[in-house]
mmCIF file of C-alpha atoms in Angstrom:
data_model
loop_
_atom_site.group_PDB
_atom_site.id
_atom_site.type_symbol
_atom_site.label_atom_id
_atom_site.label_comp_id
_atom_site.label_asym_id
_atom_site.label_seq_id
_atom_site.Cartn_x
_atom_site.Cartn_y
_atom_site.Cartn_z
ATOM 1 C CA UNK N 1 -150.822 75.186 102.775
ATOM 2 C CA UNK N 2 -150.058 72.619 100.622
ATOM 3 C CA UNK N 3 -152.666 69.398 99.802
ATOM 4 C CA UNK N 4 -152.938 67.644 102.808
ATOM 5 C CA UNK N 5 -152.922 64.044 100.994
ATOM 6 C CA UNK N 6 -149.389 63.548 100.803
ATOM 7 C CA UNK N 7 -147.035 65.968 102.659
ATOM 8 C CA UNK N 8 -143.853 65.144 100.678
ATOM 9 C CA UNK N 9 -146.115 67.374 97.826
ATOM 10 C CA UNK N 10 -145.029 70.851 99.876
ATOM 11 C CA UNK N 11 -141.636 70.710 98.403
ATOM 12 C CA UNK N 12 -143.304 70.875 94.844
ATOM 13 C CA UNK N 13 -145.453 73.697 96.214
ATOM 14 C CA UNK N 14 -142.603 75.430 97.226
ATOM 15 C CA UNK N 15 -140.921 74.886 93.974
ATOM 16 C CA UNK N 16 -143.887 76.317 92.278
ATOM 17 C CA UNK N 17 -144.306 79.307 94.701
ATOM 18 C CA UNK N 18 -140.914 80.412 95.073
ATOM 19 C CA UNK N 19 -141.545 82.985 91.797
ATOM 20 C CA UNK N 20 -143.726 84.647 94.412
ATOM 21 C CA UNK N 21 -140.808 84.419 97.178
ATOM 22 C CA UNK N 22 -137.685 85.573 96.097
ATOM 23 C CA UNK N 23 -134.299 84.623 97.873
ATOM 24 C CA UNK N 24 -134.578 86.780 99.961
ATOM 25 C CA UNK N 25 -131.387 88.935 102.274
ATOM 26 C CA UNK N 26 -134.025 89.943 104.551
ATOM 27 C CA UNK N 27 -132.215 93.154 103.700
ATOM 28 C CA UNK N 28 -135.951 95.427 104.663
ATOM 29 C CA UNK N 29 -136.123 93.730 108.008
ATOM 30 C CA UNK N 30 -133.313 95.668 109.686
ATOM 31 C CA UNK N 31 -130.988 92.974 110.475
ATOM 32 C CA UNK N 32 -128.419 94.128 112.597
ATOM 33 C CA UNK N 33 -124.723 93.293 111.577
ATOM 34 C CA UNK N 34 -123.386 91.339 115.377
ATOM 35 C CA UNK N 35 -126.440 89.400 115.263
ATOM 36 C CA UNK N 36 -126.784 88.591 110.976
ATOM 37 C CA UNK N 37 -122.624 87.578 111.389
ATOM 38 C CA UNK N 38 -122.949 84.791 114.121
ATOM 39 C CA UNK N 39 -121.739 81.144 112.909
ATOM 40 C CA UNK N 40 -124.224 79.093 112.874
ATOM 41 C CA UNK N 41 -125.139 76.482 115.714
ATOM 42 C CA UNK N 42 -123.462 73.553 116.360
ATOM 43 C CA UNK N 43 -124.756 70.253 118.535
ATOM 44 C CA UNK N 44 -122.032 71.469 121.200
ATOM 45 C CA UNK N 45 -123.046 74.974 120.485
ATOM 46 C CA UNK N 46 -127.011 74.912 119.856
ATOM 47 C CA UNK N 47 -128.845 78.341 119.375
ATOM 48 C CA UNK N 48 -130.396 79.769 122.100
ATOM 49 C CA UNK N 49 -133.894 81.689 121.594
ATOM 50 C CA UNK N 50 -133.380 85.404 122.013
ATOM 51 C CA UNK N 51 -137.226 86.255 121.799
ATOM 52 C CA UNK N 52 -139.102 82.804 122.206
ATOM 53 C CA UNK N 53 -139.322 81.614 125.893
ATOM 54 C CA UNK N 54 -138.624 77.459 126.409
ATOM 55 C CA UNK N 55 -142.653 76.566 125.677
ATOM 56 C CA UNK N 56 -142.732 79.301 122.928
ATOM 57 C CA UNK N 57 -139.033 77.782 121.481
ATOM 58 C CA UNK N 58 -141.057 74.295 121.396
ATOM 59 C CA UNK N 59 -144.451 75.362 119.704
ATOM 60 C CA UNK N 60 -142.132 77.355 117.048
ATOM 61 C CA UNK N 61 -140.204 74.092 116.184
ATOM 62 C CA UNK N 62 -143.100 71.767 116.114
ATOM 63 C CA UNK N 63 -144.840 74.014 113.862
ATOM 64 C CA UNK N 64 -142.231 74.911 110.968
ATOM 65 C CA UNK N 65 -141.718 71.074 110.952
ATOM 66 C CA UNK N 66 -145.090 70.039 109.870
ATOM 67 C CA UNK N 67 -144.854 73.122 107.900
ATOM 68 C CA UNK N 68 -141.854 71.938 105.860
ATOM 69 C CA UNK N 69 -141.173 68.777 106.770
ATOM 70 C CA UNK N 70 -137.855 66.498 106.305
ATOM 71 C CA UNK N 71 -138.060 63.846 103.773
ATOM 72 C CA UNK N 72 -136.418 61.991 101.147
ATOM 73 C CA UNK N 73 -135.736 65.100 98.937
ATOM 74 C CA UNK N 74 -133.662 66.848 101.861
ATOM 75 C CA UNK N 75 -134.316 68.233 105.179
ATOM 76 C CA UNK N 76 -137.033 70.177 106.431
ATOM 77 C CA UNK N 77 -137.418 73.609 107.902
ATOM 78 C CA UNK N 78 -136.165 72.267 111.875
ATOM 79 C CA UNK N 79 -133.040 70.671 110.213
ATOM 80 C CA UNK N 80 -132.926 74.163 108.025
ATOM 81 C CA UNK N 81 -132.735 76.450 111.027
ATOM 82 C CA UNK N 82 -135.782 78.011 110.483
ATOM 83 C CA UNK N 83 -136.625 78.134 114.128
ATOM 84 C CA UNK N 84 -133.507 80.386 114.710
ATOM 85 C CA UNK N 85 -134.135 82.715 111.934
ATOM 86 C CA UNK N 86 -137.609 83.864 113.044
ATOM 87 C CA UNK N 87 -136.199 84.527 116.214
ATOM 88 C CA UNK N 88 -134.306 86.305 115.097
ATOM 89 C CA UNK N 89 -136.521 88.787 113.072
ATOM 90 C CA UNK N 90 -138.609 89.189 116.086
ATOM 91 C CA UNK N 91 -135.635 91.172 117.646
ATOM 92 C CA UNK N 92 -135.263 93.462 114.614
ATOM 93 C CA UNK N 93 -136.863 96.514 113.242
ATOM 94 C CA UNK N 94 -139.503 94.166 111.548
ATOM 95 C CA UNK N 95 -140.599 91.966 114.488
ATOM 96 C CA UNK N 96 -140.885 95.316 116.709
ATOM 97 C CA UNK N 97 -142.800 96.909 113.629
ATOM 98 C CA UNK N 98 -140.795 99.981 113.893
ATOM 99 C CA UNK N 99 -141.006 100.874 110.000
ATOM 100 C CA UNK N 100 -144.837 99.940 110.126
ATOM 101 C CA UNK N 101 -147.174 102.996 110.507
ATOM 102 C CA UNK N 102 -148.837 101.769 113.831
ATOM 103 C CA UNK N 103 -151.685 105.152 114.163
ATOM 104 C CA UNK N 104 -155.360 104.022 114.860
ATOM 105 C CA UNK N 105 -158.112 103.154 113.420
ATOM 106 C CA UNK N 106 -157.579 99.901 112.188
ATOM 107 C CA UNK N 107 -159.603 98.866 109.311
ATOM 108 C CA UNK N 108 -159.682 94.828 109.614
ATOM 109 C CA UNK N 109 -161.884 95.169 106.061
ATOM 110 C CA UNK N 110 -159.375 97.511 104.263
ATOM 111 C CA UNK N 111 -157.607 96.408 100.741
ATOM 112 C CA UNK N 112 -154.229 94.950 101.390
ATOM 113 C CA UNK N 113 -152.806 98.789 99.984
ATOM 114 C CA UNK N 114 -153.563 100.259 103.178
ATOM 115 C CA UNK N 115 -150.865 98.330 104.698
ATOM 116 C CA UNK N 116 -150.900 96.353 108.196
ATOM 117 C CA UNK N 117 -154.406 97.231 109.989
ATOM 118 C CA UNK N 118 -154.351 95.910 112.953
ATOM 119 C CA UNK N 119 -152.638 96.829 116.269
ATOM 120 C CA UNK N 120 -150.755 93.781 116.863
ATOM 121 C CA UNK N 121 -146.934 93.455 115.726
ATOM 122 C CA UNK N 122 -145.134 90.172 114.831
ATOM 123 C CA UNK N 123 -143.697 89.922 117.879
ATOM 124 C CA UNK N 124 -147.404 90.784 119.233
ATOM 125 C CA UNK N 125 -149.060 88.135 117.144
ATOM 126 C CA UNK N 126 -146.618 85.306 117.619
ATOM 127 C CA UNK N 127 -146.890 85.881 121.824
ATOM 128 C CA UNK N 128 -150.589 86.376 121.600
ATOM 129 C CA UNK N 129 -151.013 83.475 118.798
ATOM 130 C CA UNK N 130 -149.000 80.684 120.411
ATOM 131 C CA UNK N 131 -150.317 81.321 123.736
ATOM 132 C CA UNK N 132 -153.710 81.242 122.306
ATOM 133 C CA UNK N 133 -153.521 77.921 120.020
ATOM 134 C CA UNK N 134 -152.457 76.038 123.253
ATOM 135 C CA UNK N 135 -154.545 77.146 125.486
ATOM 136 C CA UNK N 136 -157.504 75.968 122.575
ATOM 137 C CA UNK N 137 -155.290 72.802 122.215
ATOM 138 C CA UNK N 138 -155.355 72.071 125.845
ATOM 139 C CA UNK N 139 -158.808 72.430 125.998
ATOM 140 C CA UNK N 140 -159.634 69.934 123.287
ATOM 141 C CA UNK N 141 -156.924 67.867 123.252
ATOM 142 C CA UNK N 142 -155.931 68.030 126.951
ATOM 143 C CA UNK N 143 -151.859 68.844 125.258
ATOM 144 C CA UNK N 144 -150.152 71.644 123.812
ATOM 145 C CA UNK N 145 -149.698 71.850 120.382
ATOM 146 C CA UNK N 146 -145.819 70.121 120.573
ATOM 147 C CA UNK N 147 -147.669 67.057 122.418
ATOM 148 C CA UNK N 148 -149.975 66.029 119.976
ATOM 149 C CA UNK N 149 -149.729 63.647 117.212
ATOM 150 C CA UNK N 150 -148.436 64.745 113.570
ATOM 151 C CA UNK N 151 -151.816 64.144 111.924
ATOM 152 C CA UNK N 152 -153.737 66.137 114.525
ATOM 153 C CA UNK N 153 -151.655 69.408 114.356
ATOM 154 C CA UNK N 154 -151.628 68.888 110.421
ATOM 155 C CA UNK N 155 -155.624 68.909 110.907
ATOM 156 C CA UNK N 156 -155.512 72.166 113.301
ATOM 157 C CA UNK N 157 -152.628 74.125 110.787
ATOM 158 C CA UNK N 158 -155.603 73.286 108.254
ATOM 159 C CA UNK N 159 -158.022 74.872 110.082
ATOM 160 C CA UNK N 160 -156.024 77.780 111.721
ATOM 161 C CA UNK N 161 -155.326 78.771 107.922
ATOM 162 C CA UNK N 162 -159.064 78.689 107.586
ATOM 163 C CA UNK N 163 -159.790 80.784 110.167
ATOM 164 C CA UNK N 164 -162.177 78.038 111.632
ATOM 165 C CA UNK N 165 -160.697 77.932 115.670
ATOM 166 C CA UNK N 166 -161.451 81.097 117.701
ATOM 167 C CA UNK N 167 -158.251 82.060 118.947
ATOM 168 C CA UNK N 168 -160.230 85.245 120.883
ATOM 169 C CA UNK N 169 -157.065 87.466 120.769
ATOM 170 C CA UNK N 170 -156.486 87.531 117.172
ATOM 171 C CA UNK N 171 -157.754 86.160 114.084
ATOM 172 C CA UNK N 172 -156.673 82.881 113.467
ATOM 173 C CA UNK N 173 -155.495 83.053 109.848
ATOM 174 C CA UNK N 174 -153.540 85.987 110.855
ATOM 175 C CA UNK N 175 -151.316 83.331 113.287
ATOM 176 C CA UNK N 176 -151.252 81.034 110.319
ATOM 177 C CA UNK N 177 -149.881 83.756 107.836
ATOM 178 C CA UNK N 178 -147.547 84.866 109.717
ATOM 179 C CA UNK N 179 -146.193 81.351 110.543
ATOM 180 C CA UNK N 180 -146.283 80.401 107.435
ATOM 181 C CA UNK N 181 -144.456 83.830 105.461
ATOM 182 C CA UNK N 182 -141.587 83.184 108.187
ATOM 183 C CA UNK N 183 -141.370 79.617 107.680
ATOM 184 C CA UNK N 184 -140.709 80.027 103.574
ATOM 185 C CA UNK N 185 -138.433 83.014 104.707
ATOM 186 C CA UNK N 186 -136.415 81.038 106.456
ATOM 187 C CA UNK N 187 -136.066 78.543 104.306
ATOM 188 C CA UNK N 188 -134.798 80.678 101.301
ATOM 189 C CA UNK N 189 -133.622 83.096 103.122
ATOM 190 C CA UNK N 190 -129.141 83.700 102.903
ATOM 191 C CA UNK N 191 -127.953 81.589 105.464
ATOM 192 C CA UNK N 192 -126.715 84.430 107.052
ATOM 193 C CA UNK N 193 -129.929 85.133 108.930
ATOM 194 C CA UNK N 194 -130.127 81.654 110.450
ATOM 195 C CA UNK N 195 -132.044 79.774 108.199
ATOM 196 C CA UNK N 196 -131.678 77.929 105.031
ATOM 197 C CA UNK N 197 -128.414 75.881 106.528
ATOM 198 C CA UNK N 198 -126.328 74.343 104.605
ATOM 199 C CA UNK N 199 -128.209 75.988 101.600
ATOM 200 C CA UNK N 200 -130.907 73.676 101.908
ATOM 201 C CA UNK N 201 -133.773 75.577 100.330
ATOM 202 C CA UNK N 202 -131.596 77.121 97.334
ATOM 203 C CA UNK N 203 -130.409 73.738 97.005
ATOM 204 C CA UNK N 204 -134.113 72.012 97.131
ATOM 205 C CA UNK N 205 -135.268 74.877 94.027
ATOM 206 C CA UNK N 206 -131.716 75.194 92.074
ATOM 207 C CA UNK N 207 -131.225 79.074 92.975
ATOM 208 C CA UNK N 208 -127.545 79.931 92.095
ATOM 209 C CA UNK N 209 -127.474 82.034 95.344
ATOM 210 C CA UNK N 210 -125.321 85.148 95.813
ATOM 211 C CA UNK N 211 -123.157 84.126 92.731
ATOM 212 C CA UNK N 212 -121.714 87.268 90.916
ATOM 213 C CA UNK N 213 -123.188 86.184 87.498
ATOM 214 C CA UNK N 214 -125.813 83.805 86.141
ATOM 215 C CA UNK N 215 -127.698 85.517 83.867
ATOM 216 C CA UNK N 216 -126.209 83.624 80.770
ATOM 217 C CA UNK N 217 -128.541 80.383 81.801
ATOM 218 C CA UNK N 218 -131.230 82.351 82.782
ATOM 219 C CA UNK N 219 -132.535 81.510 79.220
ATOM 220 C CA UNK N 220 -130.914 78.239 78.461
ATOM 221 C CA UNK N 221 -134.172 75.989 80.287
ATOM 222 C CA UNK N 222 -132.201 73.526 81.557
ATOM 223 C CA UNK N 223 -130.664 72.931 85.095
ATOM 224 C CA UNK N 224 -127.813 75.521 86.425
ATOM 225 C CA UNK N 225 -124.607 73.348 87.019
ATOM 226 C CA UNK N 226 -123.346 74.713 89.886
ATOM 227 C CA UNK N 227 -123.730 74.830 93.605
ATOM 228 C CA UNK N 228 -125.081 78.039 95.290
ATOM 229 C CA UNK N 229 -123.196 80.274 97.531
ATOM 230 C CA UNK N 230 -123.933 82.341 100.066
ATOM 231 C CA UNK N 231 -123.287 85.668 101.181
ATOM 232 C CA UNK N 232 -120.574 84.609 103.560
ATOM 233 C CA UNK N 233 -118.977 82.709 100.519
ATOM 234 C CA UNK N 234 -120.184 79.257 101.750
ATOM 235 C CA UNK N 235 -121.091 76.496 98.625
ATOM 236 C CA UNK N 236 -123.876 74.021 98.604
#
């Protein structure tokens, strides 16, 4: 997570990171045609969660938005529809971990080669993780996570990527990873899957997008002209 001194700094970070985060068509996570085709949501029209229930649908927002917030530079992950693309995961072949080999034991210790070691799926840790951050928020705030003021759940984001609150059910950096991989996923992602409207994120970096050739600039160090496009053939 980016410094927590000035949070307009994130889009930098993501500039910097997005080497390690490539645009990606989410291509792996099993994305079923009649769900990847749907328009995208209108204010007459909004998305409705197929995974996340109301309180879930809430935390998920409020958390991608202090995440990657809005600012002067463009909008944030909420105005991005990043909510709506990690819902939508969780109903694919990824969120249900069906190309994951799932066999006990679980080595929690074991070098990130071994693959996922622990029994829990995404859909698993996102169920398990909200419900456990607010039930710890309740306790010492007396709110849910949504409730509470932007500086405070900046302040517990810092310390669930720690690993410093005791979330009982499952590590607490685990929630945070997971949170956070989805929330630059969506972001970047082709606006086909639901996030990354209006080409925001491709817009925020400069990535050409599904264009059928770039490669003459690649080289050039200087800033590609010309407006991404999508998959679908829409133009930032």
């Amino acid at each position: 997570m980016p410094d927590d001194k000035a949070f307009s700094g994130r889009r930098d970070f993501l500039r910097k990171t997005l080497a390690v985060i490539p645009a990606i068509t989410v291509a792996g996570y099993g994305v079923a045609t009649t769900v990847a085709s749907q328009a995208a949501p209108s204010q007459q029209n909004p998305y409705r969660p197929r995974f996340f229930t109301s309180a879930e649908w809430i935390f998920v927002n409020a958390v991608v938005a202090r995440l990657i917030p809005d600012d002067a530079n463009g909008p944030g992950a909420v105005e991005a529809g990043v909510p709506e693309f990690i819902d939508r995961q969780l109903e694919t072949a990824y969120g249900h971990g069906n190309r994951w080999y799932m066999q006990a034991p679980f080595a929690a210790d074991a070098a990130p080669e071994f693959g996922h070691q622990l029994k829990l799926v995404p859909r698993d840790i996102y169920r398990i993780g909200i419900a456990a951050l607010d039930r710890c928020c309740k306790r010492q705030h007396g709110k849910a996570f949504a409730e509470l003021e932007p500086a405070v759940q900046d302040d517990l984001l810092h310390q669930l990527e720690g690993g410093r609150i005791d979330l009982q059910d499952l590590p607490s950096a685990l929630l945070f990873g997971q949170l956070w991989q989805n929330t630059r996923e969506g972001f970047f992602a082709d606006p086909i899957h639901g996030g990354n409207r209006g080409l925001a994120g491709w817009k925020l970096v400069g990535f050409p997008g599904a264009r059928a050739d770039f490669m003459d600039w690649v080289d050039r160090n200087e800033k590609y002209p010309f407006p991404p496009v999508s998959i679908s053939g829409e133009r930032g």
